[in-house]
Amino acid sequence: MRNQSFMFLAVIAGLSTVLMLSGCPKKVETAKGTATVQEEKVAPPAETVEPGPAPGPTMEETPISREAEAPSMEKGLGDAFFDYDQYTIREDARGALEMSARWLNGNPTVRVKIEGHCDERGTNEYNLALGERRAQAAKRFLAALGVDENRMSTISYGEERPSCSDMTEGCYAKNRRVHFTVQ
Amino acid sequence: MIRDGFFRIPRLAWAVVLLLAGSGVGPSEGADVFLGVTRSEASRIPLGLLHVVTPSDLARHSSEIRTVLEGDLRRSQVFRMVHPPFYPELAGGGEPSADLVKKAGRQDLQAAVWISLMAKGEDLALEGRVYDGKTGQMVMGKRYLGEAKHLRAIVHRFSDEIVFQYTGERGVAGTRVVFSSSLTGSKELYLMDYDGYNVRKITNDRGLNLSPTWSPDGNRISYTSYRGGTPAIYTLDMATGRLWKMVGFPGLNISPSWAPSGGELAFASTLDGPTQIYRVDREGRELRRLTVDRSDNLSPAWSPSGAEIAFTSNRGGGPQIYMMNADGTNVRRLTFSGGYNTSPAWSPKGTAIAYACRVDGRLRICAISPDGAKLAQLTAGPGEDESPSWSPDGKHLIFSSTRSSRGDLFMMNADGTEVERLTFSGAKNNSPSWSPK
């Protein structure tokens, strides 16, 4: 590429010299024909940036790491895990949710947000619906164990906030979860 | 069989079509024409760039002009780029003579392009001409004035004009793509030119901004944002910068899609329990529920006429593509092959619906005719592909893929050929939406 442009310049320089030496170049017939050159101003379409962070509740600035999720575990609100593309409560998830129900029933003033999460393998929008199903399933399970529904809200993050970022089955299994945050 | 100028299906897609035909699942004939008009290499018009004239202080722009123009015209599927020899007569800066163009024409050049770039005050003036190789006569001439930083946009404009001259339909080189990216750690929306250049961030709330989509006039972008705490649909007016919450029911409000008239927005919400599809008018009022079902229904995609909506539903178990009339009546299932089919995108000419299909455990891009008779798998290889979006001329699809990274955007012809990587950020880039013009 670069070599070509050098050659190009050299040819141009050489030719200009020839033209200068030979005086005025002969006028040549140009090929304009009947078409005319139309003029047009070019400016890309207007684009603006949205006006910045919203007032009121905003999201965490960094992706949630497993460390960041630890506090709710100490409170006795452990994550419950799901099978791929499923929102039915597994046997091991029953245990986790029963523990959470005991803790919530023992701390009746606490309100929790139940987050539904998915692994990254499905499509983004479908995973938002699936995450909502998981959060709702956990909420119904807890309500059946006596936790007042008014203390629980749900939100789906789909695959957008993984707790583990490797592309392995072990990681995917950790990301298919409901997670509690105390409000 | 395959006619000149018609869609030529790639070998892989044929394999799938034949496989499906053999197993009695799907299409058997006609799949070669339903995806559009990707021309075979031989039927493309041979076009060459004769010369880019610049004064010496602008010489640095000449290779960029050449690269942008040739890239645009190659992608147009109308032209085949040929490289004419260098004609010393052009070195002086003058326009080509009819004899010179005819000489080039004898070297298999049906169309010859000549460009001259000049400074005009602070700005640049680019004059582009197209000559007919047979007669040597100019068939089109344009002079563009614009800022130096918009040089790529100027060349794109000229490319689109050339495509228009030869086909009667403008090219898509001047279009843009909006997408969601994890580049900064959160998920923000970005715009880029159709060829992946000039990436710029358009949201700034450090939260989750997902599933952007254009209004049909290209003036608004609607998307799902968690900026108010819960997922709601916001609309950003590109000219004024006004951002407003358009749909914010309790729970999930996702997958916005503008009707072709621009008068209505379809979306999915958990307003009444499971995720259902609704529509509102352009101000977010006049709510109408379209799906009535106990399963999840989402990702509405309007037909170009506005009469029908394709969507994802798991009413039959796993997610599949369904169709309904725009008032919610006449629901019928479109996809039957495979257990996971999502994210429909209706082609601008109405002849195909692209979607993400799971084949042998991996997500791919598939396309199906609206009557379900013709089906093709368009992508293969490593990684997973999802979120197809059509170019406004229906000749290309953009999609996200993990084939070479955590998630980048790729462009391909509507028949799955000529896959080209567009982003290289190392972040998760997904949910691309191609601007309508």
Coordinates of C-alpha atoms in Angstrom, one line a residue, chain A:
Chain A
M1 CA 0.0 0.0 0.0
R2 CA 2.6 2.5 1.1
N3 CA 5.0 1.5 -1.6
Q4 CA 2.2 2.0 -4.2
S5 CA 1.5 5.5 -2.9
F6 CA 5.2 6.4 -3.1
M7 CA 5.3 5.2 -6.7
F8 CA 2.2 7.1 -7.3
L9 CA 3.8 10.3 -6.0
A10 CA 6.9 9.7 -8.0
V11 CA 4.9 9.2 -11.2
I12 CA 2.9 12.4 -10.4
A13 CA 6.1 14.4 -9.8
G14 CA 7.7 13.0 -13.0
L15 CA 4.7 13.8 -15.1
S16 CA 4.3 17.3 -13.7
T17 CA 7.9 18.0 -14.7
V18 CA 7.2 16.7 -18.2
L19 CA 4.1 18.9 -18.5
M20 CA 6.0 21.9 -17.2
L21 CA 8.8 21.3 -19.6
S22 CA 6.5 20.9 -22.6
G23 CA 4.6 24.0 -21.9
C24 CA 0.8 24.1 -21.8
P25 CA -0.8 20.7 -22.2
K26 CA -3.1 20.2 -25.2
K27 CA -6.7 20.6 -24.3
V28 CA -8.4 17.2 -24.3
E29 CA -12.0 16.3 -25.0
T30 CA -13.5 15.4 -21.6
A31 CA -16.2 12.8 -21.2
K32 CA -18.8 14.8 -19.5
G33 CA -21.5 14.1 -22.0
T34 CA -25.0 15.1 -21.1
A35 CA -24.9 14.4 -17.4
T36 CA -24.2 17.3 -15.0
V37 CA -22.4 17.4 -11.7
Q38 CA -24.9 18.1 -8.9
E39 CA -23.8 19.6 -5.7
E40 CA -24.9 18.4 -2.2
K41 CA -24.0 19.3 1.4
V42 CA -23.2 16.3 3.5
A43 CA -23.8 16.2 7.2
P44 CA -24.6 13.0 9.1
P45 CA -28.0 12.8 10.7
A46 CA -28.5 14.5 14.1
E47 CA -27.4 12.3 17.0
T48 CA -27.6 13.1 20.6
V49 CA -26.6 11.4 23.8
E50 CA -29.3 10.7 26.5
P51 CA -29.1 13.3 29.2
G52 CA -27.2 11.3 31.8
P53 CA -27.9 9.3 34.9
A54 CA -31.6 9.3 36.0
P55 CA -32.5 10.8 39.3
G56 CA -33.7 8.3 41.9
P57 CA -32.5 4.7 42.2
T58 CA -29.6 3.9 39.9
M59 CA -27.7 0.7 39.3
E60 CA -24.4 -0.3 40.8
E61 CA -21.6 1.1 38.7
T62 CA -19.7 -2.2 38.4
P63 CA -20.9 -5.6 37.5
I64 CA -21.9 -7.6 40.5
S65 CA -19.2 -9.9 41.5
R66 CA -19.6 -13.0 43.7
E67 CA -18.0 -11.0 46.5
A68 CA -20.6 -8.3 46.2
E69 CA -23.3 -10.9 46.5
A70 CA -21.9 -12.4 49.7
P71 CA -23.7 -10.1 52.3
S72 CA -27.1 -11.6 51.7
M73 CA -25.6 -15.1 52.3
E74 CA -24.6 -14.0 55.8
K75 CA -28.1 -13.0 56.4
G76 CA -29.3 -16.5 55.7
L77 CA -30.6 -15.7 52.2
G78 CA -28.7 -18.1 49.9
D79 CA -29.0 -18.3 46.1
A80 CA -31.2 -21.0 44.7
F81 CA -30.1 -22.7 41.5
F82 CA -32.0 -23.9 38.4
D83 CA -31.6 -26.3 35.5
Y84 CA -30.9 -25.1 32.1
D85 CA -33.9 -23.3 30.5
Q86 CA -36.1 -24.3 33.5
Y87 CA -37.8 -22.5 36.3
T88 CA -39.1 -25.4 38.4
I89 CA -37.6 -25.5 41.9
R90 CA -35.0 -28.2 42.1
E91 CA -34.5 -30.4 45.2
D92 CA -31.4 -28.5 46.3
A93 CA -33.1 -25.2 45.6
R94 CA -35.9 -26.3 48.0
G95 CA -33.4 -26.6 50.8
A96 CA -31.9 -23.1 50.0
L97 CA -35.4 -21.5 49.8
E98 CA -36.6 -23.2 53.0
M99 CA -33.6 -21.7 54.8
S100 CA -34.4 -18.3 53.3
A101 CA -38.0 -18.6 54.4
R102 CA -36.9 -19.4 58.0
W103 CA -34.7 -16.4 58.0
L104 CA -37.4 -14.1 56.6
N105 CA -40.0 -15.4 59.0
G106 CA -37.5 -14.7 61.8
N107 CA -36.9 -11.1 60.5
P108 CA -40.4 -10.0 59.7
T109 CA -39.6 -6.3 59.1
V110 CA -37.1 -7.0 56.3
R111 CA -38.2 -6.5 52.7
V112 CA -36.4 -8.4 49.9
K113 CA -35.9 -8.1 46.2
I114 CA -35.8 -11.5 44.4
E115 CA -33.6 -11.3 41.4
G116 CA -34.0 -13.9 38.6
H117 CA -30.8 -14.7 36.6
C118 CA -29.9 -16.9 33.6
D119 CA -26.8 -18.2 32.0
E120 CA -25.6 -16.6 28.8
R121 CA -26.5 -19.4 26.4
G122 CA -30.1 -18.5 25.6
T123 CA -31.1 -15.3 23.7
N124 CA -31.1 -12.1 25.7
E125 CA -34.8 -11.2 25.5
Y126 CA -36.0 -14.7 26.2
N127 CA -33.7 -14.9 29.2
L128 CA -35.3 -11.8 30.6
A129 CA -38.7 -13.7 30.6
L130 CA -37.1 -16.8 32.0
G131 CA -35.4 -14.9 34.8
E132 CA -38.8 -13.3 35.7
R133 CA -40.3 -16.9 35.8
R134 CA -37.5 -18.0 38.2
A135 CA -38.0 -15.0 40.5
Q136 CA -41.8 -15.6 40.5
A137 CA -41.3 -19.3 41.2
A138 CA -39.1 -18.5 44.2
K139 CA -41.6 -15.9 45.4
R140 CA -44.5 -18.3 45.3
F141 CA -42.4 -21.0 47.1
L142 CA -41.6 -18.5 49.9
A143 CA -45.2 -17.3 50.1
A144 CA -46.3 -20.9 50.6
L145 CA -43.9 -21.1 53.5
G146 CA -45.6 -18.2 55.2
V147 CA -43.5 -15.2 53.9
D148 CA -45.9 -12.2 53.3
E149 CA -46.0 -11.5 49.6
N150 CA -45.9 -7.8 50.2
R151 CA -42.4 -8.1 51.6
M152 CA -41.1 -9.5 48.4
S153 CA -40.6 -7.9 45.0
T154 CA -39.2 -9.5 41.9
I155 CA -36.9 -8.4 39.1
S156 CA -35.3 -10.2 36.2
Y157 CA -31.8 -9.5 35.0
G158 CA -31.8 -12.3 32.4
E159 CA -28.3 -13.0 31.4
E160 CA -27.1 -9.5 32.0
R161 CA -25.6 -9.8 35.5
P162 CA -23.8 -13.1 35.7
S163 CA -22.1 -14.0 39.0
C164 CA -19.4 -16.0 37.2
S165 CA -18.0 -15.1 33.8
D166 CA -16.2 -18.1 32.4
M167 CA -17.8 -19.9 29.5
T168 CA -18.0 -23.3 31.3
E169 CA -20.8 -25.5 32.5
G170 CA -19.7 -24.9 36.1
C171 CA -20.1 -21.2 35.6
Y172 CA -23.3 -21.4 33.7
A173 CA -24.8 -23.5 36.6
K174 CA -23.9 -20.8 39.1
N175 CA -25.5 -18.1 37.0
R176 CA -28.9 -19.9 36.7
R177 CA -30.1 -18.6 40.1
V178 CA -32.3 -16.5 42.1
H179 CA -30.5 -14.1 44.4
F180 CA -31.9 -12.0 47.2
T181 CA -31.1 -8.4 48.1
V182 CA -32.3 -6.9 51.3
Q183 CA -34.1 -3.6 50.7

